[in-house]
Coordinates of C-alpha atoms and ligand atoms in Angstrom, one line a residue:
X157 CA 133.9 122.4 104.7
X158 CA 135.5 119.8 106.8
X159 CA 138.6 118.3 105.7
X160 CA 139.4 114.5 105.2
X161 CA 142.8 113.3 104.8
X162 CA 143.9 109.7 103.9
X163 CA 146.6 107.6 102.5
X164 CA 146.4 104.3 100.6
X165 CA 150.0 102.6 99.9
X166 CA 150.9 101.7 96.2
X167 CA 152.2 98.1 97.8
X168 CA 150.0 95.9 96.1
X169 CA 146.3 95.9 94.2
X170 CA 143.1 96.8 95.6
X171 CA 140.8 93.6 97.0
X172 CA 138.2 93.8 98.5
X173 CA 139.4 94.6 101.8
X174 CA 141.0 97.8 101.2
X175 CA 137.5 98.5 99.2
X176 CA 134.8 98.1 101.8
X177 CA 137.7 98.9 104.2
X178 CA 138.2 102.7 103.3
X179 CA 137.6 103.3 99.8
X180 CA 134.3 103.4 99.8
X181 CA 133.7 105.3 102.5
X182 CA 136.3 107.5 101.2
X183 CA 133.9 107.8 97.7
X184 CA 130.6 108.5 100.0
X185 CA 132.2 111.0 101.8
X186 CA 132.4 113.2 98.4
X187 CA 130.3 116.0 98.5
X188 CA 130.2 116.7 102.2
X189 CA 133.8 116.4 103.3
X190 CA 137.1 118.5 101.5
X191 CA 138.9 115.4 100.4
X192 CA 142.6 114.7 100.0
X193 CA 142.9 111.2 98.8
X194 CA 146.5 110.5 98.5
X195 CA 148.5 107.9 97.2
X196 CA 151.6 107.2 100.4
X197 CA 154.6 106.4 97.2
X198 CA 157.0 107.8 99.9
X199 CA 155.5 104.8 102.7
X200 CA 156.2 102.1 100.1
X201 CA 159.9 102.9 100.1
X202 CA 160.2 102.1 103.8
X203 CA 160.1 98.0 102.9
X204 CA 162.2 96.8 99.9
X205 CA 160.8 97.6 96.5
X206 CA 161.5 98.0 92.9
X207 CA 161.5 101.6 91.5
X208 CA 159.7 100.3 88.4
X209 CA 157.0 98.1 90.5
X210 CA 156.1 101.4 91.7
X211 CA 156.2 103.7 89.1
X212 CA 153.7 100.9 87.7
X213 CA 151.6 100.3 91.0
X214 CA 151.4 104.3 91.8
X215 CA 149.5 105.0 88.5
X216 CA 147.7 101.1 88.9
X217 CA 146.0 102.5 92.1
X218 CA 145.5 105.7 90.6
X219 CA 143.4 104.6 87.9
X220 CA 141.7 101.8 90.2
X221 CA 140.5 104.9 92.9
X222 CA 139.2 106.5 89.5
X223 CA 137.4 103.3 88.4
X224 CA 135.6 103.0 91.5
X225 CA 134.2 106.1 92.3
X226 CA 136.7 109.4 92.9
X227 CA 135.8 112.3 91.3
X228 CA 138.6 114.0 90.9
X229 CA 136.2 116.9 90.7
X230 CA 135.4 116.5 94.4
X231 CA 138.2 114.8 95.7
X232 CA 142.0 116.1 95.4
X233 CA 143.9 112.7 94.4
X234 CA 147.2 113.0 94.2
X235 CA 150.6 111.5 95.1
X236 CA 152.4 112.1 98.2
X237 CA 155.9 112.4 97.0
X238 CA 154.6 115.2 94.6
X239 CA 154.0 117.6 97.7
X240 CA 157.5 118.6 99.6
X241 CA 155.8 120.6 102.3
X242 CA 155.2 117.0 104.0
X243 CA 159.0 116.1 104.3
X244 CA 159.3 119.4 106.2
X245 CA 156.9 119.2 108.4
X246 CA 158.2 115.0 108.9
X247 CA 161.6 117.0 110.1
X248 CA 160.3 119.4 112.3
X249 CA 157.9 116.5 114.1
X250 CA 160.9 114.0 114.3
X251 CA 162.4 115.7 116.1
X252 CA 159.3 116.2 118.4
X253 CA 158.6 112.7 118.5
X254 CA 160.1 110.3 121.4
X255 CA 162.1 107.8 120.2
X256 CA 160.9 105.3 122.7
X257 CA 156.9 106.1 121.7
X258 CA 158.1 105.0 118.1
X259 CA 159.5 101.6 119.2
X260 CA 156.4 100.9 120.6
X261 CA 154.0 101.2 117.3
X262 CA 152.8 97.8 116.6
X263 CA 153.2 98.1 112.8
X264 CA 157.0 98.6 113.3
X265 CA 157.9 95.5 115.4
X266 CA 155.7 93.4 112.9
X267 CA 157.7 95.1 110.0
X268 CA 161.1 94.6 111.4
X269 CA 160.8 91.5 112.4
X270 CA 159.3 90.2 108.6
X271 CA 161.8 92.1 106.8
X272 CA 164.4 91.1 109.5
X273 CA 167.8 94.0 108.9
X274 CA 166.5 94.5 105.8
X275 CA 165.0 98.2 106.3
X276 CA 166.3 101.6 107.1
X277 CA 164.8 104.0 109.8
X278 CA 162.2 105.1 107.5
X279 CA 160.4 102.3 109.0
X280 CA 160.8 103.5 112.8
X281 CA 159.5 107.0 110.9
X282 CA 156.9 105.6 109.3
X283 CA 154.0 107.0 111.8
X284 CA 155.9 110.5 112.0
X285 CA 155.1 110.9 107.8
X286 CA 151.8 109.9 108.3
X287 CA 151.5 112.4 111.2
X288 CA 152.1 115.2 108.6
X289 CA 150.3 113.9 106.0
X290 CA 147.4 114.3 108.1
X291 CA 148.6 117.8 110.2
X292 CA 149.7 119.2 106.6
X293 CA 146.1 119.7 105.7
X294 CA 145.0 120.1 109.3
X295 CA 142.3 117.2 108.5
X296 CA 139.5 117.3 111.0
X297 CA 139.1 113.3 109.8
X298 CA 141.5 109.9 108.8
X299 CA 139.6 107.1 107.6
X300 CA 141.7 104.3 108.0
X301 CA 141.6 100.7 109.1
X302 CA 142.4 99.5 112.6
X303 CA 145.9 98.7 112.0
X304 CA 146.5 102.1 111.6
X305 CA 144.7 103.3 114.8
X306 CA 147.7 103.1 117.1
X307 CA 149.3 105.8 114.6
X308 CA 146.8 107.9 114.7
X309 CA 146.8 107.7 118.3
X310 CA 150.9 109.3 117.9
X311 CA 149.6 111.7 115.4
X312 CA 147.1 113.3 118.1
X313 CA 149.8 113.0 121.2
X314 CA 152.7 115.1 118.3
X315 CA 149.6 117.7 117.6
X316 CA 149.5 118.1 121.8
X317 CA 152.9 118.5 122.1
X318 CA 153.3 121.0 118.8
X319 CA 150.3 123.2 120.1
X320 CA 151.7 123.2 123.8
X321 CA 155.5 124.4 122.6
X322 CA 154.9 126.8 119.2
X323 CA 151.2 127.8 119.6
X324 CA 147.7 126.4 118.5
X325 CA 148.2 125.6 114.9
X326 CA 146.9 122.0 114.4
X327 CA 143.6 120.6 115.5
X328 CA 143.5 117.2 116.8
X329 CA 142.1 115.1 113.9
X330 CA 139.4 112.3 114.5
X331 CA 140.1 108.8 113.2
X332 CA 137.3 106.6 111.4
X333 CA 137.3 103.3 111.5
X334 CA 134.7 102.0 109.3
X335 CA 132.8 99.7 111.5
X336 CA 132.0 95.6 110.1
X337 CA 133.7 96.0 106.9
X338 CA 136.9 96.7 108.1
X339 CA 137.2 92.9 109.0
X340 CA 137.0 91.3 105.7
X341 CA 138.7 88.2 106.0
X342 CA 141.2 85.8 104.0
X343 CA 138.7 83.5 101.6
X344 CA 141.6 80.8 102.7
X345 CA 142.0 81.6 105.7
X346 CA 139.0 83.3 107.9
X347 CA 140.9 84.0 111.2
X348 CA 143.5 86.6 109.1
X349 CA 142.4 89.6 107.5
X350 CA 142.8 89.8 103.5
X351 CA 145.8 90.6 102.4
X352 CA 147.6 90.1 99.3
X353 CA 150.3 88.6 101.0
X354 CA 148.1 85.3 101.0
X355 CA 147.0 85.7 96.9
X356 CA 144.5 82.6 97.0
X357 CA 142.4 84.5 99.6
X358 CA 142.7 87.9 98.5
X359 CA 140.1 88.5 95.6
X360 CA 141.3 91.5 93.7
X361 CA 138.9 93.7 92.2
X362 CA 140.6 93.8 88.5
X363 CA 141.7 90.4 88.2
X364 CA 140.4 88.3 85.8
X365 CA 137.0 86.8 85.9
X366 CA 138.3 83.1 86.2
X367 CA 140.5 83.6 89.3
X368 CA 138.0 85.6 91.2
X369 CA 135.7 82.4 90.4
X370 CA 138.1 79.7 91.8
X371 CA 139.4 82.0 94.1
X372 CA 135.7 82.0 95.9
X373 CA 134.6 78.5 94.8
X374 CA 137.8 77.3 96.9
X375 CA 137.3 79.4 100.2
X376 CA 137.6 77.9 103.1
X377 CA 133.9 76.9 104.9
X378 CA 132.9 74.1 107.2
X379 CA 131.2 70.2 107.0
X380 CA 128.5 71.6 108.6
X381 CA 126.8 72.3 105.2
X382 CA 124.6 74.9 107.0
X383 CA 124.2 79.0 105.5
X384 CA 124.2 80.2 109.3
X385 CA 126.1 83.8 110.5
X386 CA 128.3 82.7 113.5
X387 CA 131.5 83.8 113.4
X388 CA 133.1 81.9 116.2
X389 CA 132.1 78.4 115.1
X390 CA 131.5 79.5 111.3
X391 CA 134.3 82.1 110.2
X392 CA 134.2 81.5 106.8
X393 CA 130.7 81.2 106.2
X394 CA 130.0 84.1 107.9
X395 CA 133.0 85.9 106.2
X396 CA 131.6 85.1 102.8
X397 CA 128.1 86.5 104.5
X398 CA 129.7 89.5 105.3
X399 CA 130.7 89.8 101.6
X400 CA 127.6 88.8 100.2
X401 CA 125.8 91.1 102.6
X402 CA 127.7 93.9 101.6
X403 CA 127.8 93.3 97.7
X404 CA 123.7 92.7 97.7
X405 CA 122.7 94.6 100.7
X406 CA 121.0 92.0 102.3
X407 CA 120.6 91.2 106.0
X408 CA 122.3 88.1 107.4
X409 CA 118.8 87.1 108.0
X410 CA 117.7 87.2 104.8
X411 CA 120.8 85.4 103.2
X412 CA 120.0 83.0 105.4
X413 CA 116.5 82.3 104.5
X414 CA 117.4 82.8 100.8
X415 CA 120.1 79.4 101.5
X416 CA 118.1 77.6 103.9
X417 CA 118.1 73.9 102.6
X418 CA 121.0 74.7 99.9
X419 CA 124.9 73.5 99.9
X420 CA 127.4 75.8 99.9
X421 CA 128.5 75.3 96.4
X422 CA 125.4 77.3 95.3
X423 CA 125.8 80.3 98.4
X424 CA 129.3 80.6 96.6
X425 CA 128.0 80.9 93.5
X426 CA 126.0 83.4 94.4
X427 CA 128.9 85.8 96.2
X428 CA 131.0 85.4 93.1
X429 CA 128.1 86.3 90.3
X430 CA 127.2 89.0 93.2
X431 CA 130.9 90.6 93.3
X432 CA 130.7 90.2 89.4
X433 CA 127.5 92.3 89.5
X434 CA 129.0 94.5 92.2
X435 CA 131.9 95.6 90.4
X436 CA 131.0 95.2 86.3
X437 CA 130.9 98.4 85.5
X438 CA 133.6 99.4 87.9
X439 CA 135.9 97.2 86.1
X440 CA 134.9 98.2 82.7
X441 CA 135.4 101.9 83.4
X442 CA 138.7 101.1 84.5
X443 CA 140.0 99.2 81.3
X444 CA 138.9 102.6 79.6
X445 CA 141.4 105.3 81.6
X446 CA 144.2 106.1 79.2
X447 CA 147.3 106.3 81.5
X448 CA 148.1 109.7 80.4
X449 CA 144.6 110.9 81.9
X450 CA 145.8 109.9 85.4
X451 CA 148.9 111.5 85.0
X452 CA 147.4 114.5 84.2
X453 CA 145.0 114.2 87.1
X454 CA 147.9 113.6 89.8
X455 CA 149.0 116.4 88.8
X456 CA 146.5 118.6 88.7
X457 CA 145.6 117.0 92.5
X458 CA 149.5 117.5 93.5
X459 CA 148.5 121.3 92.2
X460 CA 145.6 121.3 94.7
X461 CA 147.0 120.2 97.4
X462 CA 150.5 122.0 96.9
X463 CA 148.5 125.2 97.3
X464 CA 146.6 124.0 100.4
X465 CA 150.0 122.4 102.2
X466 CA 152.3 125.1 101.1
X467 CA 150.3 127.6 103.2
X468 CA 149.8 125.9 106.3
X469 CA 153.9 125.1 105.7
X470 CA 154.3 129.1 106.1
X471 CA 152.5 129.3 109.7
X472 CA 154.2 125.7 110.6
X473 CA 157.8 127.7 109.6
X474 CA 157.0 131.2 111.2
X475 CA 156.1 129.2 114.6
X476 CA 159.0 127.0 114.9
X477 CA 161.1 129.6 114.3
X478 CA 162.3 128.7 110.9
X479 CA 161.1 131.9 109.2
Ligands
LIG945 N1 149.8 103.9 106.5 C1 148.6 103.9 105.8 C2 148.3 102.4 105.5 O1 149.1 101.6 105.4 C3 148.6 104.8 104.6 C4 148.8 106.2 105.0 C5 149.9 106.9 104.8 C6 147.9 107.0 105.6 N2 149.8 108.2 105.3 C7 148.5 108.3 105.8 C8 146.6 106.8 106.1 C9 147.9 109.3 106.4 C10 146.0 107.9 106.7 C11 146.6 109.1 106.9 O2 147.1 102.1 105.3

């Protein structure tokens, strides 16, 4: 079976974004992909953070990823930190890695400059962890959003340059960038992508019923007063069509014709009862997992994927010299 490989950072709480993003193709890959879902603890130290905000957040994702469809039966979720064999294999591409390619990552400029002197060189490394996240595993796919793609991009440039000095031993993995629903947008502000760094137009998935209500009621929209998908003229709108679309499985066409000749006080209605509907028994499921049920499923996944990293750590060891 094929492998998958991807990472989701314990930074924040899941919206919606990160959901039709890459968790849910992450969920309908089960079955037909070898899936190693893990949760990047080690990424979230590279921007200032409190050791007890992650501890909490770790476990918070954990139980959300359960809650929404990974079976841990079919998918190996499991916490990065938990398996070593990635920090060696970091080292030994460091110090493959170009200094100057690193510089270049978008994601690093953008960091440095928000968080100003305020980060170490793990930040410069970031893409170089994620490279053996991926190579650790030789993946054969990385769902991930676009964001991520110029990373990938380095992770596929270090496997040429591994296999071309110590010998064959990664394949080049494929990135997968789920299409439309990558580009779920902030409900305040349509031109961004959701984030939680702007709360009001981030809707959570676990949050309580009341915010996710006001939350969708207040979204930005237009005076036009007109259901219509054009994202140029019309980014909210069509943002919370995108949503809608997605949560009832409608076409734009047919949310048009089902708001033809009503205001947008009603359309909004309808997204938030349909996210409501969407994610009920989601959210109930989650309120269920006991916290010492996660626990013991990361570390039955950090067993997993221990055994699968540790080996391809031996071949990565005897090539480089090392062993
Ligand atoms: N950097 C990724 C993100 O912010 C998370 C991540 C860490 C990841 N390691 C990975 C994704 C390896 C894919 C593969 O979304």
């Amino acid at each position: 079976m094929k492998k998958i490989l991807t990472g989701i950072k314990p930074s924040g709480v899941i919206h919606l974004g990160n959901y039709l993003g890459m968790i849910k193709e992450v969920i309908e890959f089960q079955g037909k992909y070898e899936i190693f879902l893990m949760i990047a603890d080690l990424h979230a130290q590279t921007v200032p953070y409190s050791p007890k905000e992650l501890r909490k957040l770790t476990l918070d994702i954990a139980k959300s990823l359960v809650a929404l469809g990974v079976d841990p039966k079919k998918t190996v979720l499991f916490k990065q930190s938990d398996v070593p064999a990635h920090l060696y294999l970091y080292w030994i591409l460091g110090c493959l890695v170009s200094e100057g390619d690193l510089r270049r990552m978008h994601e690093y400029k953008e960091q440095k400059e928000k968080h100003k002197e305020n980060v170490g060189a793990g930040i410069l490394m970031y893409p170089v962890l994620m490279a053996a996240d991926i190579l650790i595993y030789n993946a054969d796919l990385v769902p991930v959003g676009k964001d991520q793609e110029q990373h990938l991009e380095l992770t596929r440039e270090l496997v040429r340059k591994f296999n071309n000095k110590f010998g064959k031993l990664f394949k080049i993995p494929q990135v997968y960038i789920p299409s439309e629903t990558s580009k779920i947008m902030s409900l305040t502000n349509p031109l961004k992508k959701m984030s939680k760094s702007e709360p009001e137009g981030c809707l959570e998935i676990f949050e309580n019923e009341k915010r996710i209500k006001e939350k969708i009621l207040k979204a930005v929209t237009d005076s036009e007063a007109v259901v219509k998908y054009d994202p140029e003229k019309k980014p909210g709108i069509s943002n919370l069509m995108t949503i809608y679309k997605y949560l009832t499985k409608k076409s734009y066409h047919e949310i048009e014709e089902e708001f033809k000749n009503k205001g947008y006080y009603e359309f909004k209605l309808a997204v938030y009862k349909a996210f409501m509907n969407f994610f009920k028994e989601k959210r109930e499921r989650k309120k269920r997992l006991s916290d010492s049920y996660i626990q013991k499923l990361l570390i039955l996944g950090a067993k997993k994927a221990n055994k699968v990293a540790n080996e391809n750590l031996e071949k990565i060891l005897k090539a480089t010299g090392l062993r």
